[in-house]
Coordinates of N, CA and C in Angstrom, one line a residue:
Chain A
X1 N 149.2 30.5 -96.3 CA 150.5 31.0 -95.9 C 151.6 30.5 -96.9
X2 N 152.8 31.1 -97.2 CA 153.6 31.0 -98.1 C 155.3 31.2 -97.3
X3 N 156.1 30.5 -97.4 CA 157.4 30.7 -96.8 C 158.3 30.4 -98.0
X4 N 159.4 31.1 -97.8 CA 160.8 30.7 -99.4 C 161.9 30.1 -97.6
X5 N 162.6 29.1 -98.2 CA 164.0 29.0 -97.8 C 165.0 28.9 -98.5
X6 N 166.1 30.1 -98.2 CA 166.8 30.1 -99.3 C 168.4 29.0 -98.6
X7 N 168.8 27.9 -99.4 CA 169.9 27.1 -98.7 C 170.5 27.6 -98.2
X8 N 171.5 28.8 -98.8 CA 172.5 28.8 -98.8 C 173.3 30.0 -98.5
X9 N 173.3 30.4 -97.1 CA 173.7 32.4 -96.5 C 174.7 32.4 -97.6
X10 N 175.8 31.8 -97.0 CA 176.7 32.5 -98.3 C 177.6 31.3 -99.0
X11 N 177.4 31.3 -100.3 CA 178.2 30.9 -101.4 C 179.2 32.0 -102.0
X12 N 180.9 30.8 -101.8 CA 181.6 32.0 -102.1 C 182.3 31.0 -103.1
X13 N 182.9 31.4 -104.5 CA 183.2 30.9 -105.2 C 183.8 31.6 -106.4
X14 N 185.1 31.4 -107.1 CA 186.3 31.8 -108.0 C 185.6 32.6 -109.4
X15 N 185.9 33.7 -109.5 CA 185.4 34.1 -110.7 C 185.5 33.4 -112.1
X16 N 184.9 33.5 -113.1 CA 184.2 32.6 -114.4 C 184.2 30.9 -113.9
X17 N 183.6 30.9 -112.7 CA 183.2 29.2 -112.3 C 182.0 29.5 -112.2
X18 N 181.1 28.4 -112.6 CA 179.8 28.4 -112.3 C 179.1 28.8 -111.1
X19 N 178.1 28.9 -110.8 CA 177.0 29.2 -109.4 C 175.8 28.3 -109.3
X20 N 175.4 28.3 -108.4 CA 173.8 27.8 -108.1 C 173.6 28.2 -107.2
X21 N 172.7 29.1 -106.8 CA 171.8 29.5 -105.6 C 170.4 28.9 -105.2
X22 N 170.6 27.9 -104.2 CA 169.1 27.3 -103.9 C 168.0 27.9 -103.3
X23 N 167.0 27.5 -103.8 CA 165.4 28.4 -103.1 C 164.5 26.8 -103.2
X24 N 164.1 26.7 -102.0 CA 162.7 26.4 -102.1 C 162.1 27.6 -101.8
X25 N 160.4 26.7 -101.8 CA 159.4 27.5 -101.6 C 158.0 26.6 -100.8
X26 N 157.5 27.3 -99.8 CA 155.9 26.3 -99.8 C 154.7 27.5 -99.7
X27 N 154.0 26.5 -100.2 CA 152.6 27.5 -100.7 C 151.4 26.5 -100.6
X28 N 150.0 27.0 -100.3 CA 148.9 26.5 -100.2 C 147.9 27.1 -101.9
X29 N 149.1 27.6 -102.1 CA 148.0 28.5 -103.6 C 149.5 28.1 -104.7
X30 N 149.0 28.4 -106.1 CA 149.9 29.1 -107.1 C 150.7 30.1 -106.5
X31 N 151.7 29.9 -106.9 CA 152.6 31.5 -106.6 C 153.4 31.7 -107.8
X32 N 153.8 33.3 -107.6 CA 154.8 33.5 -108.9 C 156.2 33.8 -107.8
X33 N 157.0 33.2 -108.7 CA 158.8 33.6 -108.1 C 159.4 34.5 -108.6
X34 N 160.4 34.9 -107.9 CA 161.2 36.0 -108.3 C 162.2 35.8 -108.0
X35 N 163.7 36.5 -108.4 CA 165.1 36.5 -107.9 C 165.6 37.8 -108.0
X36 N 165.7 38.6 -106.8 CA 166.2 39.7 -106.7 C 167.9 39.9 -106.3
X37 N 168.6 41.1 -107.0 CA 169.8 41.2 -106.1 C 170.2 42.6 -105.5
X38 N 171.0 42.5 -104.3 CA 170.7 43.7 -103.9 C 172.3 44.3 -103.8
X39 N 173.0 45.4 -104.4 CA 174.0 45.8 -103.9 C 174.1 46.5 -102.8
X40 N 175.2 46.5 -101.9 CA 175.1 47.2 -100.7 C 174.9 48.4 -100.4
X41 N 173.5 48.8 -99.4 CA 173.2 50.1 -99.4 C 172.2 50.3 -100.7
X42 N 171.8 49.3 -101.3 CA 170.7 50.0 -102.5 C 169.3 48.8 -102.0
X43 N 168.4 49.3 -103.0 CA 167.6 48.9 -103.5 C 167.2 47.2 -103.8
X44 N 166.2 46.7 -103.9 CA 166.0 45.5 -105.0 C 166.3 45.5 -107.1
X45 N 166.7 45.0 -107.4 CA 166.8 44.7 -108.6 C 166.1 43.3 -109.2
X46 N 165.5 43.6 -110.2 CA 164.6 42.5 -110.3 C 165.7 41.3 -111.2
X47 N 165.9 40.0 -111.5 CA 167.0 39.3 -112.1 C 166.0 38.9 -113.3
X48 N 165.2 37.6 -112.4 CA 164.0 37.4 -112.9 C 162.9 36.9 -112.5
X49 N 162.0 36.5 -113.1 CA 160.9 35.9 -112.5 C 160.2 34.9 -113.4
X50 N 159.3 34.2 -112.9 CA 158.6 32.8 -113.4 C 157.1 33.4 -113.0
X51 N 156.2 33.0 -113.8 CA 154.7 33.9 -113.9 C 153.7 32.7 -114.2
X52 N 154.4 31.9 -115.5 CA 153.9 30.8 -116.1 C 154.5 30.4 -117.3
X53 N 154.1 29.6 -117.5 CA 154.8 29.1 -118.8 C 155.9 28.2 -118.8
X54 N 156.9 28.6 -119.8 CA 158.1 27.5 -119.6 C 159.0 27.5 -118.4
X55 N 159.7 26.2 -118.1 CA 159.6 26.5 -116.9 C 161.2 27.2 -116.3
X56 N 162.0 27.0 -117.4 CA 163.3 27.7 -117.4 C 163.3 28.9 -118.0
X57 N 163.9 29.7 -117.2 CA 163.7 31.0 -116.9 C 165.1 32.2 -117.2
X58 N 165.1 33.1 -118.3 CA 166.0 33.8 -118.5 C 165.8 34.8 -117.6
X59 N 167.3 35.5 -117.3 CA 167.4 37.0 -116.7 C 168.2 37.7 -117.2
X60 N 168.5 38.9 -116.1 CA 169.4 40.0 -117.1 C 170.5 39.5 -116.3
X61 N 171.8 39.7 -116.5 CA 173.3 39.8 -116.6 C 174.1 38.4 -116.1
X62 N 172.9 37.7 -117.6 CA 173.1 36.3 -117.5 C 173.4 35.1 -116.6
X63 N 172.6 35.8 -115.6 CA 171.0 34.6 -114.8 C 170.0 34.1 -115.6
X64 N 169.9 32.7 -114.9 CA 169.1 32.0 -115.4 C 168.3 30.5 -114.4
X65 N 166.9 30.5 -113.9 CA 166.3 29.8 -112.9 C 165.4 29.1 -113.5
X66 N 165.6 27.6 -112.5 CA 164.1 26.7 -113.3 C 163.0 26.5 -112.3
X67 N 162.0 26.5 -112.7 CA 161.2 26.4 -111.5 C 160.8 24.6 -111.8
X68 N 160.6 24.2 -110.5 CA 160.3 22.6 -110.6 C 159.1 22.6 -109.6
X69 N 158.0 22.6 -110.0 CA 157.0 22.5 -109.4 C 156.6 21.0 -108.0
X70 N 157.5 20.2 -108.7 CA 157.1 18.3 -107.5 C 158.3 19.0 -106.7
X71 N 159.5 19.8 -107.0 CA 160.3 19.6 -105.5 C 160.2 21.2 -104.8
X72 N 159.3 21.9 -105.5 CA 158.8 23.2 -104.9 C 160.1 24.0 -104.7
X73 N 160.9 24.0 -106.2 CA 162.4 25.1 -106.0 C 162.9 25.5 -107.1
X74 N 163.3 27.0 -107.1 CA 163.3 27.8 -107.7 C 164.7 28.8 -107.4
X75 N 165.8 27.4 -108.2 CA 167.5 28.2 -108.2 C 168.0 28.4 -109.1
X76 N 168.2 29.8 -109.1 CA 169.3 30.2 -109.7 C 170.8 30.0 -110.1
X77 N 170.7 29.8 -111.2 CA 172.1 29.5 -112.1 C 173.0 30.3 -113.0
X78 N 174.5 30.8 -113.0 CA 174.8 31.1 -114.1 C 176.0 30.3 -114.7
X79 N 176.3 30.0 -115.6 CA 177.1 29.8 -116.0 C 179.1 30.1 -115.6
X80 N 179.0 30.9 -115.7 CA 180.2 31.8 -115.3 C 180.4 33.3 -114.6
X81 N 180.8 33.2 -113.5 CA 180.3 34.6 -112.7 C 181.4 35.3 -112.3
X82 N 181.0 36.8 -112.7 CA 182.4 38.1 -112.7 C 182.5 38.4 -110.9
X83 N 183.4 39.1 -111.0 CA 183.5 39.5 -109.6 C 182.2 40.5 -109.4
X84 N 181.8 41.1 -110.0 CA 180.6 42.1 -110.1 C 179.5 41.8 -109.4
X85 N 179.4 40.0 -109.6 CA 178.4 39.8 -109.3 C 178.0 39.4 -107.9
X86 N 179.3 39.3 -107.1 CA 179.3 39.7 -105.7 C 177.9 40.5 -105.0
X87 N 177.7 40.6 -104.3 CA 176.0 40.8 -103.7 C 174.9 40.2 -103.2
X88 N 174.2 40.4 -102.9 CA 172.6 39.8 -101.8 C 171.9 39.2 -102.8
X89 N 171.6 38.0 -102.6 CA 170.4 37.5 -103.8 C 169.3 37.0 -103.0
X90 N 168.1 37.6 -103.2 CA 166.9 37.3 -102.7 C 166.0 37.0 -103.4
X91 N 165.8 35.5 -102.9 CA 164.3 34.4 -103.7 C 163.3 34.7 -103.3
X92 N 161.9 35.4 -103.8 CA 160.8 35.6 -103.1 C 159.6 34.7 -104.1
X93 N 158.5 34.5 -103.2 CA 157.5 34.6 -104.2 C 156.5 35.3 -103.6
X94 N 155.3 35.2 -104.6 CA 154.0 36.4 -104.5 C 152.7 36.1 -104.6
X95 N 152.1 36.0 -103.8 CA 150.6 35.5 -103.8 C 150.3 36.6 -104.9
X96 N 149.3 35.7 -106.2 CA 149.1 36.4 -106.9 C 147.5 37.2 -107.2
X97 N 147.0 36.8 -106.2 CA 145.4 37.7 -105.6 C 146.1 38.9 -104.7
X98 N 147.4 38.5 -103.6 CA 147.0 39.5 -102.9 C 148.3 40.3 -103.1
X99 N 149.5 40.3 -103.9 CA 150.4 40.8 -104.9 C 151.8 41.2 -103.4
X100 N 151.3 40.6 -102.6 CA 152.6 40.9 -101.2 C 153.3 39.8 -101.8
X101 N 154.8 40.0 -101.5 CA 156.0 39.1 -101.3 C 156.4 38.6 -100.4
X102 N 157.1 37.3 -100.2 CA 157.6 36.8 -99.1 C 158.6 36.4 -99.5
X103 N 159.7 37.0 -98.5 CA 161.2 36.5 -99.3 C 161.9 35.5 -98.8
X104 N 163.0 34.7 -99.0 CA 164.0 34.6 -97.9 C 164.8 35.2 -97.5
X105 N 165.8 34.4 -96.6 CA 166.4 35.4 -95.8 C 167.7 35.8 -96.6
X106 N 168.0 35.4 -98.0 CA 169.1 35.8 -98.4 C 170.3 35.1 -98.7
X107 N 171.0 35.0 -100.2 CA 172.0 34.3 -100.0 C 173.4 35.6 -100.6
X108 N 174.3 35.5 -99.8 CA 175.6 36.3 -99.9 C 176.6 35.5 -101.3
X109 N 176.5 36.5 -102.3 CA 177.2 35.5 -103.2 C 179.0 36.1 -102.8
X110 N 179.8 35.7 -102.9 CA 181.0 36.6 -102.8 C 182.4 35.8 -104.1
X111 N 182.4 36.7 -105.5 CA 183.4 35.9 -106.3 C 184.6 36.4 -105.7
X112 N 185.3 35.7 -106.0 CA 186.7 36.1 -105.8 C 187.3 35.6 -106.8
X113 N 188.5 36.5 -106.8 CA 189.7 36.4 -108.0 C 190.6 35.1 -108.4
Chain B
X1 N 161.4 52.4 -117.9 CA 160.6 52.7 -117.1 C 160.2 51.9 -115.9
X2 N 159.5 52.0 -115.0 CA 159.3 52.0 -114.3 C 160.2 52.1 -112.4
X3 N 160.5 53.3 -113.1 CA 161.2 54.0 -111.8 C 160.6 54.3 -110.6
X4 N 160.8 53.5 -109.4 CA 160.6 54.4 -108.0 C 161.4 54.6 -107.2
X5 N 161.5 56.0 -106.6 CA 162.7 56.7 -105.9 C 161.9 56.7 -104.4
X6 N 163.3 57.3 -103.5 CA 162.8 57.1 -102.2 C 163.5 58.6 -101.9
X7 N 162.7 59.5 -100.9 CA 163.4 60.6 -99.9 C 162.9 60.9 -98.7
X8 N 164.2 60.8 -97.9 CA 165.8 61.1 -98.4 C 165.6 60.0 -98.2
X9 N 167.2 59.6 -98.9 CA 167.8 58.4 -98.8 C 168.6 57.9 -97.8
X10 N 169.4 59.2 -96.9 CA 169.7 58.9 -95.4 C 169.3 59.8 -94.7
X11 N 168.5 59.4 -93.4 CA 168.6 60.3 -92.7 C 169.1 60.3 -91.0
X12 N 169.3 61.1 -90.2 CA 169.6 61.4 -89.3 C 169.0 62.0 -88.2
X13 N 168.5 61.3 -87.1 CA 167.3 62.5 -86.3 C 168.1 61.7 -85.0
X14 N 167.1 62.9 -83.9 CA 167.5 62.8 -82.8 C 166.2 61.8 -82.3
X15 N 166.4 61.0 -81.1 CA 165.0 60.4 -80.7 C 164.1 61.2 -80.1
X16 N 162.9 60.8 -80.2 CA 161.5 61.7 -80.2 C 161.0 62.0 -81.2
X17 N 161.7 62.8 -82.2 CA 161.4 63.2 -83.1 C 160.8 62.6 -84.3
X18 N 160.2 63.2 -85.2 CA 159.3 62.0 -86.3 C 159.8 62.3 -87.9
X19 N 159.9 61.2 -88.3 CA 160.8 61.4 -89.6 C 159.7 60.7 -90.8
X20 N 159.7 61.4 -91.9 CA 158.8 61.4 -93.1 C 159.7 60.7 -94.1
X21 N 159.2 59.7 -94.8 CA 159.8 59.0 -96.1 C 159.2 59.2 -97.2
X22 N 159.4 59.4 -98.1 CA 158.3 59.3 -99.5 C 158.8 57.9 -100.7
X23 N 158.1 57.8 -101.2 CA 158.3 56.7 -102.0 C 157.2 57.3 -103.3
X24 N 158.2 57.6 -104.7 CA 157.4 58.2 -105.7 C 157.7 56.8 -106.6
X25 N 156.2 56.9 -107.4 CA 156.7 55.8 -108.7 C 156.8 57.2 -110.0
X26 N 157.9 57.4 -110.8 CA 158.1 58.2 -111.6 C 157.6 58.4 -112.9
X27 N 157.2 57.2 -113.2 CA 156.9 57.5 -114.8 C 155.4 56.2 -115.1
X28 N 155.0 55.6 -113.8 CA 154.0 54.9 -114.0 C 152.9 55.0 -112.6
X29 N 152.0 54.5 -113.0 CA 151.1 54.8 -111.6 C 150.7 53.7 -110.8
X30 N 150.6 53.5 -109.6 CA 151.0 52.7 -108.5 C 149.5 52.5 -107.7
X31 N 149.1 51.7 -108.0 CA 147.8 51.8 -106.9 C 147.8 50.9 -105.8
X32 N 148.9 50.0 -105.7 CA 149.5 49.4 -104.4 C 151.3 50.0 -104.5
X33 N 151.4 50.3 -102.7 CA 152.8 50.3 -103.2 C 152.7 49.6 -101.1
X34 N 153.9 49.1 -101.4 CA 154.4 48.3 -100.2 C 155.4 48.4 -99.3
X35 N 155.7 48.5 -97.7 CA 156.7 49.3 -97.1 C 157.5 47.8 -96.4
X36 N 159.3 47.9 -97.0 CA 159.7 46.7 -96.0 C 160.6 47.3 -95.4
X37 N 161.2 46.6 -94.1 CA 162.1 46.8 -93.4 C 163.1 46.3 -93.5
X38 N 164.4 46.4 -93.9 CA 165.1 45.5 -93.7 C 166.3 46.0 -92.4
X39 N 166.9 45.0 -91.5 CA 168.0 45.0 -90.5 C 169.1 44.3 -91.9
X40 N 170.1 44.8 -91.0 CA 171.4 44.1 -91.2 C 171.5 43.1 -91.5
X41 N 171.8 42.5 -92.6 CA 172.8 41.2 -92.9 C 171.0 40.2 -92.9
X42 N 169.9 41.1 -92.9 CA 168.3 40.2 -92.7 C 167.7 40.2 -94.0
X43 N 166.9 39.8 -93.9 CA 165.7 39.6 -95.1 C 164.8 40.9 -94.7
X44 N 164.2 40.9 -96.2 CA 163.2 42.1 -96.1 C 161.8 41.8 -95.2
X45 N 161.2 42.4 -94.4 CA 160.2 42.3 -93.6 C 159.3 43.4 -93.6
X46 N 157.7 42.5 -94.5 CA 156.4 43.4 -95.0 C 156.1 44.2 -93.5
X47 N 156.1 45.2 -93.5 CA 155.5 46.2 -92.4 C 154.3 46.4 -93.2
X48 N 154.1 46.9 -94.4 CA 152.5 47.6 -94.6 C 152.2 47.5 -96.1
X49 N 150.8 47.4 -96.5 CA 150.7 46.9 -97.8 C 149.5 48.8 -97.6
X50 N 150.0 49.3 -98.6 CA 149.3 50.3 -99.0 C 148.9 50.6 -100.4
X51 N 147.3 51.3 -100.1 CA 146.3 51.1 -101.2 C 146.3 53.2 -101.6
X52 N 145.8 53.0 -103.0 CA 146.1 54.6 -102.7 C 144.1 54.6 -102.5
X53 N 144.1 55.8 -102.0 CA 142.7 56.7 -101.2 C 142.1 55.7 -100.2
X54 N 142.6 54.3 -99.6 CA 142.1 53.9 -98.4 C 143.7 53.7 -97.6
X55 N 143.1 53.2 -96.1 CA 144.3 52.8 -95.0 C 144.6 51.6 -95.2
X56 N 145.7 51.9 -94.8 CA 147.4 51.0 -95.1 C 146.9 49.3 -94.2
X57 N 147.1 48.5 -95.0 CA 146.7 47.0 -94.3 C 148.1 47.0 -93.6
X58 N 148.3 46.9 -92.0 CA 149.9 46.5 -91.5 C 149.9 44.9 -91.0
X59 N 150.6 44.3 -91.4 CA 151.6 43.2 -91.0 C 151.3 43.2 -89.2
X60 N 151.0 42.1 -89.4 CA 151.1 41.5 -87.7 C 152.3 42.1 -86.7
X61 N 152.3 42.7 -85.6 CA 153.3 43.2 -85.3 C 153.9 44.1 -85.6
X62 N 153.4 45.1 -86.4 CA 154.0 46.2 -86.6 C 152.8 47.1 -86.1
X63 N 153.0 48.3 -85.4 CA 152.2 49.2 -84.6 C 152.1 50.2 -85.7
X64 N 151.2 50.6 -86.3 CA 150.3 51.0 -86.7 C 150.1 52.8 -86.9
X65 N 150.2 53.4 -85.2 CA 150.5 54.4 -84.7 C 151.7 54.6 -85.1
X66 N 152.7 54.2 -85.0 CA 154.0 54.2 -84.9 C 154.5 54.6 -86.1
X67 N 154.0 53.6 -87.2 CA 154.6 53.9 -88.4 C 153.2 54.4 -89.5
X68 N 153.4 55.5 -89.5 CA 151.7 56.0 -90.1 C 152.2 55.8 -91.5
X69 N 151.3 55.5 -92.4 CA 151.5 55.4 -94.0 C 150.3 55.7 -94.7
X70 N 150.3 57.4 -95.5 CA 149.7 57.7 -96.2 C 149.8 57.5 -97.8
X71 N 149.0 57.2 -98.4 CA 148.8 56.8 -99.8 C 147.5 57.8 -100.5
X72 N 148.2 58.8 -101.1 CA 147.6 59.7 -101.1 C 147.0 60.3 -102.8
X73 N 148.1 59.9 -103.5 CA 147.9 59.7 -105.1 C 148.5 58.5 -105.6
X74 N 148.3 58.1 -107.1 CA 148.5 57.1 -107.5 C 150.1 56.8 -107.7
X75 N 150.7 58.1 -107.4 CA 152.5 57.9 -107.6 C 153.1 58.5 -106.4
X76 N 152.4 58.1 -105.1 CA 152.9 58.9 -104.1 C 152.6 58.2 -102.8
X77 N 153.4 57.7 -102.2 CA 153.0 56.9 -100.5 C 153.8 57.7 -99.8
X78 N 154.1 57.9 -98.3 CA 155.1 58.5 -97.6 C 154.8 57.3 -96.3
X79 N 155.8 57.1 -95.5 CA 155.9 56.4 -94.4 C 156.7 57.9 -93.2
X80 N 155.3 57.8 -92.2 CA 155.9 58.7 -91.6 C 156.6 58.0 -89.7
X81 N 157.6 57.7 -89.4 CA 158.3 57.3 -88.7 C 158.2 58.4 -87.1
X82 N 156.8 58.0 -86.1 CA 156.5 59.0 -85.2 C 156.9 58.5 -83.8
X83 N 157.7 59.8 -83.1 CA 158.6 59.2 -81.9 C 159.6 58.4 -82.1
X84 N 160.7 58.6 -83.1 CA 161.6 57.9 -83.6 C 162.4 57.2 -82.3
X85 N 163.2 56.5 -82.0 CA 163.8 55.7 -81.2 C 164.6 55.2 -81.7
X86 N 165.8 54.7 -81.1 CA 167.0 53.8 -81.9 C 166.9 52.6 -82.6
X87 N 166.2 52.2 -81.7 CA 165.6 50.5 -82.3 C 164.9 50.8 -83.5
X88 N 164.5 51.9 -83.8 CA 164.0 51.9 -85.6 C 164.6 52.4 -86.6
X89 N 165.8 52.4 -85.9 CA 167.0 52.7 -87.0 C 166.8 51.4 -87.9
X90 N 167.1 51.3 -89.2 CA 166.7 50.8 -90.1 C 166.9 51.0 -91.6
X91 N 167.1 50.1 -92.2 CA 166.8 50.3 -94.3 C 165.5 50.1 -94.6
X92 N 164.7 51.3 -94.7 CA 163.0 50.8 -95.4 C 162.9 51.6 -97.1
X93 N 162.5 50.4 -97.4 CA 162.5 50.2 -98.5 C 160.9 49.8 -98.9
X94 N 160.6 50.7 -100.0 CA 159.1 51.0 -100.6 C 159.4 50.1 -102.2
X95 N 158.6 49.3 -102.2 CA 157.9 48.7 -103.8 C 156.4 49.2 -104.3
X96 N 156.9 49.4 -105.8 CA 155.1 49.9 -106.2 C 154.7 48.9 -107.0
X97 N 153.3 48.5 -107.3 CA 152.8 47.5 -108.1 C 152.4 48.3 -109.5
X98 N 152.6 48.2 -110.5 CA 151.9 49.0 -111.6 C 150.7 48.5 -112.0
X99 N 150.1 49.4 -112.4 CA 148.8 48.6 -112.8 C 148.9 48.8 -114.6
X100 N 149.8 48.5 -114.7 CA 149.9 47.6 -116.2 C 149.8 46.1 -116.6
X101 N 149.0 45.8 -117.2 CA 148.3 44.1 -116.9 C 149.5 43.5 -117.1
X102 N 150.4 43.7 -118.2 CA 151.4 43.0 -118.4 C 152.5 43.0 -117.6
X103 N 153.0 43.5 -116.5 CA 153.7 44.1 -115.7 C 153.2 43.9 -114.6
X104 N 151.9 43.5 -113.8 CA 151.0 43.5 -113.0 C 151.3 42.8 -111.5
X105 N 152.1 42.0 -112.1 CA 152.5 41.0 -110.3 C 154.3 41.3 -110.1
X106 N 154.2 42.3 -110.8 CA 155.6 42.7 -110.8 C 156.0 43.9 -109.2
X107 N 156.7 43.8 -109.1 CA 156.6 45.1 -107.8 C 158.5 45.8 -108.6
X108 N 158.2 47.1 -108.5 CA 159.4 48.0 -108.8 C 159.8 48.5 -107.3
X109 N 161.3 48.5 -107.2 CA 162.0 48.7 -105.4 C 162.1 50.0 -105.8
X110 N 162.0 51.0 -105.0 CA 162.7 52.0 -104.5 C 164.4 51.4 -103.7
X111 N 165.0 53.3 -103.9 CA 166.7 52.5 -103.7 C 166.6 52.4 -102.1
X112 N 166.1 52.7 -101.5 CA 165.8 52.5 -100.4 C 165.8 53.8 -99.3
X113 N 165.6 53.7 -98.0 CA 166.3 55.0 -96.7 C 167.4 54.5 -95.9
X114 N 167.9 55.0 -95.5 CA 168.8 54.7 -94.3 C 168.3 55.8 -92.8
X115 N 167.3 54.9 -92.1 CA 167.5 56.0 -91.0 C 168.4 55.5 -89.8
X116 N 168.8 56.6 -89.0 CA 169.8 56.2 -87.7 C 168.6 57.1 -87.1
X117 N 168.4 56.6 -85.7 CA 168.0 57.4 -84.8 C 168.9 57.6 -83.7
X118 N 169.3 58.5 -83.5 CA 170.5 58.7 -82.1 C 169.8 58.7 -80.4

């Protein structure tokens, strides 16, 4: 069995200030992570993900997550964040035999001006 | 690449009635694709893990009957929504798995449905 907790429903915070969105995770196997965002009324978008290898992790529209394997967490960071970037961020991971996701429950980013 | 679309994207029925979803992968082929639910302001919740040419593995608590899921080609699932009810009003939203090794534990979203049932 595999569960994500994501800290933090909503983080709201001033445009070009930094971010952190927290995730754990617990697992009985390897898992792969992911960071999805979702604008309202759409879809998933993938940000990024951790598979293997190094353990800090680029994305697209300059996201960026470390995975720490001893404290089992996997948050998301950017540097400086537009109002754009307002939206649903969802931590999952994925059993990698049986390719289902388990997400959390979501964290609400909201920049403001 | 790796586009998958969902139709319709809203729809509208009266209760009783049974509503069809499709979930295409467009430009790659899918031999898992996956059905979630999402409520309001919630996390996404696995209803059904579907294989294409066998039946759909469902999630604990989700009936079976209720929400039939055919997987029928390699770029084609539909969730069919039978005896609709208000309480299954909902955002369901389909993921495909590609079967490109490199790309492989990846899942591509569909933009999702919007059903109301009145």
């Amino acid at each position: 069995a595999q569960s994500v907790t994501q800290l933090d429903s909503q983080v709201p915070v001033f445009e070009e200030a930094p971010v952190e969105l927290r995730c754990n995770y617990s697992s009985s196997v390897s898992v792969y992570l992911f960071w999805y965002v979702q604008y309202p009324n759409q879809g998933l978008q993938l940000l990024l993900k951790y598979l293997s290898g190094s353990t800090l992790v680029k994305g697209i529209n300059g996201f960026e997550a470390e995975f720490n394997k001893s404290q089992t967490s996997f948050h998301l960071r950017k540097p400086s964040v537009h109002i754009s970037d307002t939206a649903e961020y969802f931590c999952a991971v994925s059993d990698p035999s049986a390719g289902k996701s388990t997400f959390g429950d979501g964290t609400t980013l909201t920049v403001k001006p | 690449g790796a586009v998958v679309s969902q139709h319709p994207s809203r729809v509208i029925c009266k209760s009783g009635t049974s509503v069809k979803i499709e979930c295409r992968s467009l430009d790659f082929q899918a031999t898992t694709m996956f059905w979630y639910r999402q409520f309001p302001k919630k996390s996404l919740m696995l209803m059904a893990t579907s294989n294409e040419g066998s039946k759909a593995t469902y999630e604990q608590g989700v009936e079976k009957d209720k929400f039939l899921i055919n997987h029928a080609s390699l770029t084609l699932s539909t969730l069919t929504v039978t005896s609709a009810h208000p309480e299954d009003s909902s955002f369901y939203i389909c993921s495909a798995r590609t079967m490109m090794a490199t790309r492989y534990n990846e899942q591509f979203f569909g933009p999702g449905t919007r059903l109301t049932v009145l």
